Coordinates of C-alpha atoms in Angstrom, one line a residue:
Chain J
X785 CA -7.7 19.1 12.9
X786 CA -8.6 16.0 11.3
X787 CA -6.2 13.8 9.1
X788 CA -7.1 11.5 7.2
X789 CA -5.5 9.1 4.0
X790 CA -7.6 8.8 0.7
X791 CA -6.8 5.7 -1.3
X792 CA -8.0 6.5 -5.1
X793 CA -8.1 4.3 -8.2
X794 CA -8.2 5.9 -10.9
X795 CA -9.0 5.6 -14.8
X796 CA -6.2 3.8 -16.7
X797 CA -3.3 5.8 -17.3
X798 CA -4.8 9.1 -15.8
X799 CA -3.2 8.9 -12.2
X800 CA -0.5 11.6 -12.8
X801 CA -3.6 13.7 -13.8
X802 CA -5.3 13.0 -11.0
X803 CA -2.7 12.9 -8.6
X804 CA -1.6 16.9 -9.9
X805 CA -5.5 17.9 -9.8
X806 CA -5.5 16.6 -6.4
X807 CA -3.0 18.8 -5.0
X808 CA -5.1 22.1 -6.0
X809 CA -7.6 21.4 -2.7
X810 CA -5.8 23.5 0.2
X811 CA -6.8 20.2 2.5
X812 CA -4.7 17.9 0.3
X813 CA -1.3 18.2 2.1
X814 CA 0.2 15.8 0.0
X815 CA -0.9 13.5 -2.7
X816 CA 1.5 11.0 -4.9
X817 CA 0.8 8.4 -7.4
X818 CA 1.5 4.8 -6.2
X819 CA 2.4 1.2 -7.5
X820 CA 0.4 -1.4 -5.7
X821 CA -3.8 -2.0 -5.2
X822 CA -4.3 1.9 -5.8
X823 CA -3.5 4.4 -8.3
X824 CA -3.1 7.7 -6.3
X825 CA -2.4 8.3 -2.2
X826 CA -3.7 11.4 -0.9
X827 CA -2.7 12.9 2.9
X828 CA -5.9 15.2 3.8
X829 CA -6.1 17.6 6.8
X830 CA -9.1 19.3 7.6
X831 CA -10.1 21.3 10.6
X832 CA -13.2 19.4 11.2
X833 CA -15.3 16.2 9.8
X834 CA -17.9 18.3 8.0
X835 CA -14.6 19.9 6.3
X836 CA -13.0 16.2 5.2
X837 CA -16.6 14.8 4.4
X838 CA -16.5 17.5 1.9
X839 CA -13.2 17.3 0.5
X840 CA -13.8 13.2 0.2
X841 CA -17.0 13.9 -2.0
X842 CA -15.2 16.6 -3.8
X843 CA -12.3 13.9 -4.3
X844 CA -14.5 11.1 -5.0
X845 CA -16.8 13.2 -8.0
X846 CA -13.2 14.4 -9.9
X847 CA -13.0 13.4 -13.6
X848 CA -10.8 10.3 -13.9
X849 CA -11.4 8.9 -10.2
X850 CA -13.0 5.4 -10.4
X851 CA -12.7 4.6 -6.4
X852 CA -11.8 5.8 -2.9
X853 CA -11.3 4.5 0.1
X854 CA -11.0 6.8 2.6
X855 CA -9.2 5.9 6.3
X856 CA -9.9 8.5 8.9
X857 CA -8.1 9.1 12.0
X858 CA -9.1 7.6 14.8
X859 CA -9.1 10.7 17.8
X860 CA -7.7 9.9 21.0
X861 CA -8.5 12.2 23.8
X862 CA -5.2 13.7 23.7
X863 CA -5.7 15.5 20.4
Chain Y
X247 CA 12.5 11.9 -2.0
X248 CA 10.6 8.9 -2.3
X249 CA 6.8 8.8 -0.7
X250 CA 5.4 5.7 0.8
X251 CA 2.2 5.2 2.4
X252 CA 2.1 1.8 4.8
X253 CA -1.0 0.3 5.7
X254 CA -0.8 -1.7 9.3
X255 CA -3.1 -4.3 10.4
X256 CA -2.4 -4.8 14.0
X257 CA -3.1 -7.0 17.3
X258 CA -5.4 -4.4 18.8
X259 CA -3.7 -5.2 22.4
X260 CA 0.0 -4.3 20.9
X261 CA -1.5 -0.7 19.4
X262 CA 0.1 2.1 21.6
X263 CA 3.8 0.4 21.6
X264 CA 3.5 0.0 17.9
X265 CA 2.3 3.6 16.9
X266 CA 5.2 4.7 19.4
X267 CA 8.1 2.2 17.5
X268 CA 7.0 3.7 14.4
X269 CA 6.4 7.4 14.7
X270 CA 10.3 7.3 16.3
X271 CA 11.4 6.4 12.8
X272 CA 13.2 9.2 11.2
X273 CA 11.7 8.9 7.7
X274 CA 8.2 8.2 9.0
X275 CA 6.7 11.5 8.7
X276 CA 2.8 10.9 9.9
X277 CA 1.3 7.8 11.7
X278 CA -1.9 7.6 13.4
X279 CA -4.3 4.9 14.1
X280 CA -7.5 5.2 11.7
X281 CA -11.1 3.6 11.4
X282 CA -11.6 1.0 8.2
X283 CA -9.7 -1.7 6.9
X284 CA -6.3 -0.8 8.5
X285 CA -5.6 -0.1 11.8
X286 CA -2.5 2.4 11.4
X287 CA -1.8 4.7 8.4
X288 CA 1.8 5.7 8.1
X289 CA 3.3 8.0 5.7
X290 CA 6.9 7.7 4.8
X291 CA 9.6 9.9 2.9
X292 CA 12.8 8.1 2.1
X293 CA 15.6 8.2 -0.1
X294 CA 15.2 5.4 -2.3
X295 CA 13.0 2.2 -3.1
X296 CA 15.6 0.3 -1.2
X297 CA 15.5 2.5 2.0
X298 CA 11.3 2.3 1.7
X299 CA 11.9 -2.0 1.7
X300 CA 14.2 -1.5 5.0
X301 CA 11.5 0.8 6.6
X302 CA 8.6 -1.6 5.6
X303 CA 10.7 -4.7 6.7
X304 CA 11.4 -3.1 10.3
X305 CA 7.7 -2.3 10.5
X306 CA 7.0 -5.3 10.0
X307 CA 9.2 -7.0 12.7
X308 CA 7.7 -5.0 15.3
X309 CA 5.6 -7.2 17.7
X310 CA 1.9 -7.3 17.0
X311 CA 2.4 -6.0 13.4
X312 CA 0.0 -8.6 11.6
X313 CA 0.4 -7.1 8.4
X314 CA 1.4 -4.2 6.2
X315 CA 0.5 -3.2 2.6
X316 CA 3.0 -0.8 1.2
X317 CA 2.1 1.7 -1.3
X318 CA 5.5 3.3 -3.2
X319 CA 5.2 6.5 -5.1
X320 CA 5.6 5.5 -9.0

Protein backbone atom coordinates (compact mmCIF):
# COMPACT_ATOMS: atom_id res chain seq x y z
CA UNK A 1 0.00 0.00 0.00
CA UNK A 2 1.46 3.37 -1.02
CA UNK A 3 0.06 6.68 0.22
CA UNK A 4 0.44 10.05 -1.45
CA UNK A 5 -0.81 13.59 -1.01
CA UNK A 6 -1.68 15.45 -4.19
CA UNK A 7 -1.86 19.25 -4.10
CA UNK A 8 -4.05 20.61 -6.88
CA UNK A 9 -4.60 24.04 -8.40
CA UNK A 10 -7.83 24.39 -10.33
CA UNK A 11 -9.27 26.91 -12.74
CA UNK A 12 -10.84 29.86 -10.89
CA UNK A 13 -13.92 28.88 -8.93
CA UNK A 14 -13.90 25.19 -9.90
CA UNK A 15 -12.39 23.79 -6.70
CA UNK A 16 -15.68 22.37 -5.38
CA UNK A 17 -16.45 20.67 -8.69
CA UNK A 18 -12.94 19.20 -8.92
CA UNK A 19 -12.95 18.12 -5.26
CA UNK A 20 -16.21 16.23 -5.67
CA UNK A 21 -15.31 14.67 -9.04
CA UNK A 22 -12.00 13.44 -7.61
CA UNK A 23 -13.87 11.60 -4.86
CA UNK A 24 -15.23 9.16 -7.46
CA UNK A 25 -11.75 7.65 -7.90
CA UNK A 26 -11.51 4.68 -5.48
CA UNK A 27 -7.89 5.39 -4.59
CA UNK A 28 -8.82 8.90 -3.44
CA UNK A 29 -9.53 8.31 0.23
CA UNK A 30 -10.30 11.93 0.96
CA UNK A 31 -10.32 15.18 -0.99
CA UNK A 32 -11.25 18.67 0.17
CA UNK A 33 -10.98 22.24 -1.16
CA UNK A 34 -8.48 24.35 0.80
CA UNK A 35 -7.36 27.88 1.49
CA UNK A 36 -3.74 28.70 0.85
CA UNK A 37 -1.46 28.22 -2.12
CA UNK A 38 -3.48 25.28 -3.45
CA UNK A 39 -7.15 24.78 -4.19
CA UNK A 40 -7.75 21.08 -3.46
CA UNK A 41 -5.86 18.45 -1.47
CA UNK A 42 -6.30 14.73 -2.19
CA UNK A 43 -5.26 11.87 0.10
CA UNK A 44 -4.42 8.90 -2.13
CA UNK A 45 -3.82 5.23 -1.28
CA UNK A 46 -2.90 2.77 -4.05
CA UNK A 47 -1.81 -0.83 -4.01
CA UNK A 48 1.52 0.00 -5.67
CA UNK A 49 3.48 2.74 -7.39
CA UNK A 50 2.19 1.88 -10.86
CA UNK A 51 -1.40 2.22 -9.75
CA UNK A 52 -0.50 5.48 -7.99
CA UNK A 53 1.03 6.82 -11.20
CA UNK A 54 -2.16 5.99 -13.10
CA UNK A 55 -4.29 7.81 -10.54
CA UNK A 56 -2.04 10.89 -10.46
CA UNK A 57 -2.02 10.92 -14.27
CA UNK A 58 -5.81 10.71 -14.32
CA UNK A 59 -6.08 13.51 -11.74
CA UNK A 60 -3.75 15.80 -13.65
CA UNK A 61 -5.80 15.43 -16.84
CA UNK A 62 -9.17 16.12 -15.20
CA UNK A 63 -11.24 19.06 -16.39
CA UNK A 64 -10.54 22.18 -14.37
CA UNK A 65 -7.23 20.91 -12.98
CA UNK A 66 -4.41 23.29 -13.88
CA UNK A 67 -1.49 22.05 -11.77
CA UNK A 68 -0.75 19.11 -9.47
CA UNK A 69 2.10 18.38 -7.07
CA UNK A 70 2.23 14.89 -5.59
CA UNK A 71 4.12 14.03 -2.41
CA UNK A 72 4.67 10.26 -2.45
CA UNK A 73 5.12 8.38 0.81
CA UNK A 74 8.74 7.42 1.54
CA UNK A 75 8.39 3.75 2.42
CA UNK A 76 10.60 2.57 5.26
CA UNK A 77 11.65 -1.09 5.60
CA UNK A 78 8.98 -1.59 8.23
CA UNK A 79 6.08 -1.19 5.79
CA UNK B 1 -15.22 17.99 11.32
CA UNK B 2 -12.68 20.23 9.64
CA UNK B 3 -9.95 18.72 7.48
CA UNK B 4 -6.45 20.16 7.17
CA UNK B 5 -3.17 19.08 5.63
CA UNK B 6 0.13 20.18 7.15
CA UNK B 7 3.31 19.97 5.08
CA UNK B 8 6.48 19.99 7.16
CA UNK B 9 10.09 20.77 6.41
CA UNK B 10 12.33 19.31 9.07
CA UNK B 11 15.93 18.84 10.19
CA UNK B 12 16.80 15.34 8.85
CA UNK B 13 18.51 14.17 12.03
CA UNK B 14 15.29 14.78 13.99
CA UNK B 15 13.03 12.92 11.52
CA UNK B 16 12.03 9.88 13.58
CA UNK B 17 11.16 11.71 16.84
CA UNK B 18 9.20 14.38 14.95
CA UNK B 19 7.05 11.84 13.10
CA UNK B 20 6.50 9.94 16.35
CA UNK B 21 5.40 13.12 18.15
CA UNK B 22 3.05 14.13 15.34
CA UNK B 23 1.41 10.72 15.06
CA UNK B 24 0.61 10.76 18.78
CA UNK B 25 -1.54 13.87 18.48
CA UNK B 26 -5.22 12.82 18.67
CA UNK B 27 -6.48 14.87 15.75
CA UNK B 28 -3.71 13.65 13.44
CA UNK B 29 -5.29 10.94 11.31
CA UNK B 30 -2.32 10.15 9.09
CA UNK B 31 1.34 11.23 8.88
CA UNK B 32 4.26 9.93 6.84
CA UNK B 33 7.65 10.86 5.41
CA UNK B 34 7.49 11.88 1.76
CA UNK B 35 9.55 12.65 -1.32
CA UNK B 36 9.43 16.11 -2.85
CA UNK B 37 9.54 19.64 -1.62
CA UNK B 38 8.35 18.65 1.87
CA UNK B 39 9.56 16.04 4.32
CA UNK B 40 6.41 15.00 6.21
CA UNK B 41 2.73 15.05 5.21
CA UNK B 42 0.18 15.30 8.03
CA UNK B 43 -3.58 14.87 7.66
CA UNK B 44 -5.56 16.49 10.46
CA UNK B 45 -9.24 16.30 11.43
CA UNK B 46 -10.19 18.97 13.96
CA UNK B 47 -13.29 20.62 15.44
CA UNK B 48 -12.78 24.11 14.06
CA UNK B 49 -10.24 26.58 12.71
CA UNK B 50 -9.09 27.45 16.20
CA UNK B 51 -8.11 23.87 16.97
CA UNK B 52 -6.37 23.54 13.60
CA UNK B 53 -4.35 26.61 14.55
CA UNK B 54 -3.54 25.06 17.94
CA UNK B 55 -2.34 21.83 16.32
CA UNK B 56 -0.30 23.70 13.72
CA UNK B 57 1.32 25.72 16.49
CA UNK B 58 2.04 22.55 18.51
CA UNK B 59 3.64 20.90 15.48
CA UNK B 60 5.76 23.99 14.86
CA UNK B 61 7.07 23.82 18.42
CA UNK B 62 8.47 20.30 17.97
CA UNK B 63 12.25 20.50 17.97
CA UNK B 64 13.63 20.10 14.46
CA UNK B 65 10.57 21.34 12.55
CA UNK B 66 11.87 24.07 10.23
CA UNK B 67 8.60 25.19 8.70
CA UNK B 68 4.97 24.18 8.34
CA UNK B 69 2.57 24.94 5.54
CA UNK B 70 -0.97 24.23 6.72
CA UNK B 71 -3.76 23.96 4.15
CA UNK B 72 -7.13 24.24 5.86
CA UNK B 73 -10.41 23.05 4.37
CA UNK B 74 -12.31 25.88 2.71
